[in-house]
Tab-separated table of C-alpha atoms in Angstrom:
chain	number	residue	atom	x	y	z
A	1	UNK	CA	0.000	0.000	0.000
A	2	UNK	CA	1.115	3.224	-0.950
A	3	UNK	CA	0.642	5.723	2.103
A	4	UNK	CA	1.778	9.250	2.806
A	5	UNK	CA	2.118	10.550	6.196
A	6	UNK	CA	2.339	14.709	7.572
A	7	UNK	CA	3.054	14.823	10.735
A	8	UNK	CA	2.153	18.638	11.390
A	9	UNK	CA	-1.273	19.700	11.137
A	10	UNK	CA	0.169	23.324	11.345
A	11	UNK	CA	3.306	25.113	11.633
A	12	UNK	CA	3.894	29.219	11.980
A	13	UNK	CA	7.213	30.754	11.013
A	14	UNK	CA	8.487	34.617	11.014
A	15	UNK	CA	8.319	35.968	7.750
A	16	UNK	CA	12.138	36.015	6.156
A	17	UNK	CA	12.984	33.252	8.724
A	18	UNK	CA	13.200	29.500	7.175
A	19	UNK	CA	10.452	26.481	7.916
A	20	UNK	CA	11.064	22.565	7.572
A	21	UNK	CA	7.462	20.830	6.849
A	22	UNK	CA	7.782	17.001	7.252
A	23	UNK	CA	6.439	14.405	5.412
A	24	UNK	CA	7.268	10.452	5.023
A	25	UNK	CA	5.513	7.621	2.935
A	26	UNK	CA	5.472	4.383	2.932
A	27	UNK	CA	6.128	2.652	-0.774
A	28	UNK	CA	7.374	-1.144	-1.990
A	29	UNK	CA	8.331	0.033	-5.048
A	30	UNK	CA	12.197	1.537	-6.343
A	31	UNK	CA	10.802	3.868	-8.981
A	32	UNK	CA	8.376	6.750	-7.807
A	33	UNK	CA	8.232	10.800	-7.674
A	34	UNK	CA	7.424	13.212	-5.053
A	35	UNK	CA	5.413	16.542	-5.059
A	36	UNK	CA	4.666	19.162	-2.921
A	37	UNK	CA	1.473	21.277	-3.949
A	38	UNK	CA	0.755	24.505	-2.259
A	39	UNK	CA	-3.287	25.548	-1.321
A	40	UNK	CA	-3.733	28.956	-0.670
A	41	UNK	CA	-6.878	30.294	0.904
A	42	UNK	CA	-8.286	31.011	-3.173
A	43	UNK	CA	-7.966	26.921	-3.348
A	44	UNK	CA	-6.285	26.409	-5.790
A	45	UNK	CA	-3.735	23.385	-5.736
A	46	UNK	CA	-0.293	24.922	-7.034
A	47	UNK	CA	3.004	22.356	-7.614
A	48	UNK	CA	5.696	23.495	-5.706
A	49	UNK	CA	8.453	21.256	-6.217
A	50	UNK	CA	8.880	17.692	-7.767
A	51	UNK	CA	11.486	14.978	-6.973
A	52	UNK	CA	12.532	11.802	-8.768
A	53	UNK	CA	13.031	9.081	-6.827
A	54	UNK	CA	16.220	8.122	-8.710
A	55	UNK	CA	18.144	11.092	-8.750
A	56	UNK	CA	19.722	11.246	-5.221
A	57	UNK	CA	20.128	15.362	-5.856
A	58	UNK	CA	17.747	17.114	-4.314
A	59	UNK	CA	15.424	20.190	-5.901
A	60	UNK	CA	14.984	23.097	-5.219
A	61	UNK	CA	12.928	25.964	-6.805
A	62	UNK	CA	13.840	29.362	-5.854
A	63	UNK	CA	13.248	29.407	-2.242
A	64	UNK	CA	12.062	26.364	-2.119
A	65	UNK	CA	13.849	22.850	-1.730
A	66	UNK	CA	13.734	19.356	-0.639
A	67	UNK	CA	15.677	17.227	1.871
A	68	UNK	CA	14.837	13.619	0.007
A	69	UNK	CA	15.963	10.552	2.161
A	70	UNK	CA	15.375	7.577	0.266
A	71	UNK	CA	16.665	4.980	3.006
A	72	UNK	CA	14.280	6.762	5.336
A	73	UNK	CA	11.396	7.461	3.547
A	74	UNK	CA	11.170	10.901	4.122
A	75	UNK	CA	10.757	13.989	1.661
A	76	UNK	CA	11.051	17.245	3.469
A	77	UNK	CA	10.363	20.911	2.272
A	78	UNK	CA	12.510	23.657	3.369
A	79	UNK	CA	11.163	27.388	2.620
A	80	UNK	CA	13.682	29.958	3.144
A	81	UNK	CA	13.150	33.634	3.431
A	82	UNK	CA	9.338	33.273	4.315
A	83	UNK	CA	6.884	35.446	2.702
A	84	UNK	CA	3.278	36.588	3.509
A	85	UNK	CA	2.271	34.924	0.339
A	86	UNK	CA	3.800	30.935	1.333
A	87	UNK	CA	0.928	30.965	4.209
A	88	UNK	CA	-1.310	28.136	2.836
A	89	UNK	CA	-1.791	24.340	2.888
A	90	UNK	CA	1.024	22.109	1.971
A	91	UNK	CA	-0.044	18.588	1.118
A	92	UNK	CA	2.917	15.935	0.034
A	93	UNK	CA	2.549	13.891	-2.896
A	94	UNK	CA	3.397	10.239	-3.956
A	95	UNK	CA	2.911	9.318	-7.223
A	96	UNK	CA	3.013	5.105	-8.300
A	97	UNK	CA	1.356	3.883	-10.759
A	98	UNK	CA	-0.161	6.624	-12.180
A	99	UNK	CA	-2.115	7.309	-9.306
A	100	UNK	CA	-1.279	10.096	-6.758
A	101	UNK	CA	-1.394	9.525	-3.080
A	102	UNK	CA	-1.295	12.867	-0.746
A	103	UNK	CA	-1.110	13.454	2.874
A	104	UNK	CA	-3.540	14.847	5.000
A	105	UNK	CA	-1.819	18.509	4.644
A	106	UNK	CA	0.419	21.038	7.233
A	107	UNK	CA	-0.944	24.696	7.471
A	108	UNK	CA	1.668	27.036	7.306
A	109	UNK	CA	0.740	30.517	8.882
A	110	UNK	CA	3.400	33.349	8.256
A	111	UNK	CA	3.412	35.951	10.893
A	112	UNK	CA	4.666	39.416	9.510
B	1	UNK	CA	-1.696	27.652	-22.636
B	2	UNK	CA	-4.983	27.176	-20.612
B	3	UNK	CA	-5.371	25.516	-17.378
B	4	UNK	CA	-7.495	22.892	-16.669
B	5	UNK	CA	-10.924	24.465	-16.293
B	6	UNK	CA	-13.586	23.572	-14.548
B	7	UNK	CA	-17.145	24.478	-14.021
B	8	UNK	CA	-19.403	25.544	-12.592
B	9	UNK	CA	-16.894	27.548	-9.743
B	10	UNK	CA	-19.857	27.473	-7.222
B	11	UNK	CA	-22.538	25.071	-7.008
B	12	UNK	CA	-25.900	25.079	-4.349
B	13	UNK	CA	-28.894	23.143	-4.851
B	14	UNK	CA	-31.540	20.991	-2.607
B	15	UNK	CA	-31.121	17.439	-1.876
B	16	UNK	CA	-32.087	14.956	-4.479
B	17	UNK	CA	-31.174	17.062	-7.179
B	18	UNK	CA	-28.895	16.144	-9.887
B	19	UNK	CA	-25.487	17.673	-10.043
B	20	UNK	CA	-23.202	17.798	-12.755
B	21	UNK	CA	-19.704	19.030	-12.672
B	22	UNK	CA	-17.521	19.345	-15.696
B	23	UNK	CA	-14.156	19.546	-16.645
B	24	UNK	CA	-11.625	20.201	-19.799
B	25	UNK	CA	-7.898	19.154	-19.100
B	26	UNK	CA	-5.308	20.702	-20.212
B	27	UNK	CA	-4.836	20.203	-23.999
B	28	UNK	CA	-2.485	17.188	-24.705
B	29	UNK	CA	-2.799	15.350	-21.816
B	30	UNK	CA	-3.933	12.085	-21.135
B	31	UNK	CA	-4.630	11.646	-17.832
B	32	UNK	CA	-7.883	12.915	-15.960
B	33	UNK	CA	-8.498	12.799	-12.477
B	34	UNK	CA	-11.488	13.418	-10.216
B	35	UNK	CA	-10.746	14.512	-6.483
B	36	UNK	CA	-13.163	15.115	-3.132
B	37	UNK	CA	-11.836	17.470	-0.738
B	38	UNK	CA	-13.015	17.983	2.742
B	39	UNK	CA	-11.958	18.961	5.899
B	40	UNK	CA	-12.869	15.805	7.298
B	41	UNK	CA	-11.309	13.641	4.926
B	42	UNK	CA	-8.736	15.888	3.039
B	43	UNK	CA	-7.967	15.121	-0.318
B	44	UNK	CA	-9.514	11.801	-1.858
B	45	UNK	CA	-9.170	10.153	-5.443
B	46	UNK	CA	-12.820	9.520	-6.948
B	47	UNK	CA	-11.654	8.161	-10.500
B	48	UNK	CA	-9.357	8.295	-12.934
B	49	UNK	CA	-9.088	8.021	-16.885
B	50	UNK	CA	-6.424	7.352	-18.773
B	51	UNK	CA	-6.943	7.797	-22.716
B	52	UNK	CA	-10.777	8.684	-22.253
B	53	UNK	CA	-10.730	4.731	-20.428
B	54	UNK	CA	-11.797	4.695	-16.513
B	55	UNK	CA	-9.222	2.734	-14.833
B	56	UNK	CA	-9.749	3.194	-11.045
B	57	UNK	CA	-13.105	4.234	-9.669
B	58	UNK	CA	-12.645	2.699	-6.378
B	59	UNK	CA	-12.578	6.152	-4.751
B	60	UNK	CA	-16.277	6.538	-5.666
B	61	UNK	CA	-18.309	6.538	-2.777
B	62	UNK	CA	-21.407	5.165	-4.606
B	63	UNK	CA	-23.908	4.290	-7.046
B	64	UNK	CA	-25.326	7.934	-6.788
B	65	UNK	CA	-21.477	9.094	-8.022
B	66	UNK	CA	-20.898	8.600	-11.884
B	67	UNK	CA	-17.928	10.411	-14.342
B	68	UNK	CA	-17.664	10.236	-18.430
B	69	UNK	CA	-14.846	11.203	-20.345
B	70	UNK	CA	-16.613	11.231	-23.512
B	71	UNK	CA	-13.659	13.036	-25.741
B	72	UNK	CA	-10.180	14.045	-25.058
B	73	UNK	CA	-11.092	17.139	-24.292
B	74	UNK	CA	-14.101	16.683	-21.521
B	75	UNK	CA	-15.567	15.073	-18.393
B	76	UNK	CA	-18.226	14.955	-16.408
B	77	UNK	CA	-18.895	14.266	-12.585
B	78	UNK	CA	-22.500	13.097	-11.928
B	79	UNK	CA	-24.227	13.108	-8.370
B	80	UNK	CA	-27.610	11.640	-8.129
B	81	UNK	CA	-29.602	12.070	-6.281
B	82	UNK	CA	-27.457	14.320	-3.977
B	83	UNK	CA	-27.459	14.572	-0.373
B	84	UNK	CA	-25.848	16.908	1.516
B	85	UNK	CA	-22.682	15.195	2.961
B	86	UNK	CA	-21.604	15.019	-0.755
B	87	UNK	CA	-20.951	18.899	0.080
B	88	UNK	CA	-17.475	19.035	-0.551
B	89	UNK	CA	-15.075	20.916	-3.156
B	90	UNK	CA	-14.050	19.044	-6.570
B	91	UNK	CA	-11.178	19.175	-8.042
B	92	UNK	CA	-10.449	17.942	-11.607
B	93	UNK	CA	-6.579	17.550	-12.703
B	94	UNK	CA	-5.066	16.520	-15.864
B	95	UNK	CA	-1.416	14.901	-16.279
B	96	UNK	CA	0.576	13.926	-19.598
B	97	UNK	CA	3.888	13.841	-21.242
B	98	UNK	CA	4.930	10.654	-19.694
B	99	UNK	CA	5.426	8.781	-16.258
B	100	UNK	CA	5.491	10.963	-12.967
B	101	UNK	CA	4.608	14.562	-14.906
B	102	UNK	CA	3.088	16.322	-11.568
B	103	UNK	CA	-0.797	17.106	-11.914
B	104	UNK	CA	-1.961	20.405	-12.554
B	105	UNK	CA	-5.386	21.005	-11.064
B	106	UNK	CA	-8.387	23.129	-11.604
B	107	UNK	CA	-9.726	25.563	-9.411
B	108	UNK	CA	-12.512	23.111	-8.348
B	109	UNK	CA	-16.357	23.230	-7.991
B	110	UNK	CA	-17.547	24.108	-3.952
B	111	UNK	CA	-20.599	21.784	-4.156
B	112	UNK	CA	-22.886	22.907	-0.986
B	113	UNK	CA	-26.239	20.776	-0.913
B	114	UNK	CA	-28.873	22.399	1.228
């Protein structure tokens, strides 16, 4: 079964400081990709960053970037230099089979 | 290039009644899926197509749930009768250009059912 787990229902950081949302799944197979999607308040479900499974490097977009560990299951999201406009849902993605598998979601608040 | 669009944005009607929800996916691709969220039960899979073809519809909750993906280019998500625990927001999200291409999602339908 493919599951993916988030930890922190919701997490506040000072704008311009940095923020670590956690997120692990659970996966049998060797071959998969990760996603983070941002929801702000308007709803809409915005990709963030993608991962391959494969490539040990990890990505990064802008301010944003991952902390993959394969061995451990675990795909963290680092945002650095906060900004009024990250403050939304994060939800963590797992995608096997052609089917995506997302966590529950962390609420990030940013406090000015 | 357009989104995937979705309509209508807002949708309230009386229990029992019929609800459609529709959806065009992003040109090109050929993947379509149908999500439920809630704040109950977050983000859930309904069904998804692949080449206009339903492969997984175990996420529908039941008989009164139905989707088409007639053409390439359209799809429809059919409550009936509705009740008013199917109030929810759907989302509809496309994917194509090979294995592991991220989804890119509508804005989603806020279904309320008085």
């Amino acid at each position: 079964a493919q599951t993916v787990t988030q930890s922190q229902p919701e997490m506040s950081v000072q704008e311009a400081e940095t923020v670590t949302l956690s997120c692990t799944y659970d996966t049998s197979e060797s071959d998969y990709y990760l996603f983070w999607y941002k929801q702000p308040p308007s709803r809409q479900m915005i990709l963030v960053i993608r991962q391959e499974a494969y490539k040990q490097q990890n990505a990064t977009e802008n301010r944003f970037s991952v902390n993959f560990q394969k061995a451990a299951k675990s795909f963290s999201l680092k945002i650095s230099d906060s900004q009024l406009g990250d403050a939304a849902m994060y939800f963590c993605a797992l995608y096997n089979f052609n089917k995506f598998y997302f966590g529950s979601g962390t609420k990030l608040n940013v406090k000015p | 290039d357009a989104g995937v669009i979705q309509s209508p944005r807002h949708e309230v009607t009386e229990m029992g009644q019929e609800v459609t929800l529709r959806c065009k996916p992003i040109s090109g691709h050929n993947s379509l899926f149908w999500y439920r969220q809630t704040m109950m039960r977050g983000l859930e899979l309904l069904i998804y197509f692949n080449n206009n073809v339903p492969i997984d519809d175990s996420g529908m909750p039941e008989d009164r749930f139905s989707a088409k993906m007639p053409n390439a280019s359209f799809s429809t998500l059919k409550i009936q009768p509705s009740e008013p625990r199917d109030s929810a927001v759907y989302f509809c999200a496309s994917s194509g250009g090979g294995v592991g291409q991220p989804q890119h999602f509508g804005d989603g339908t806020r279904l309320s059912i008085l």
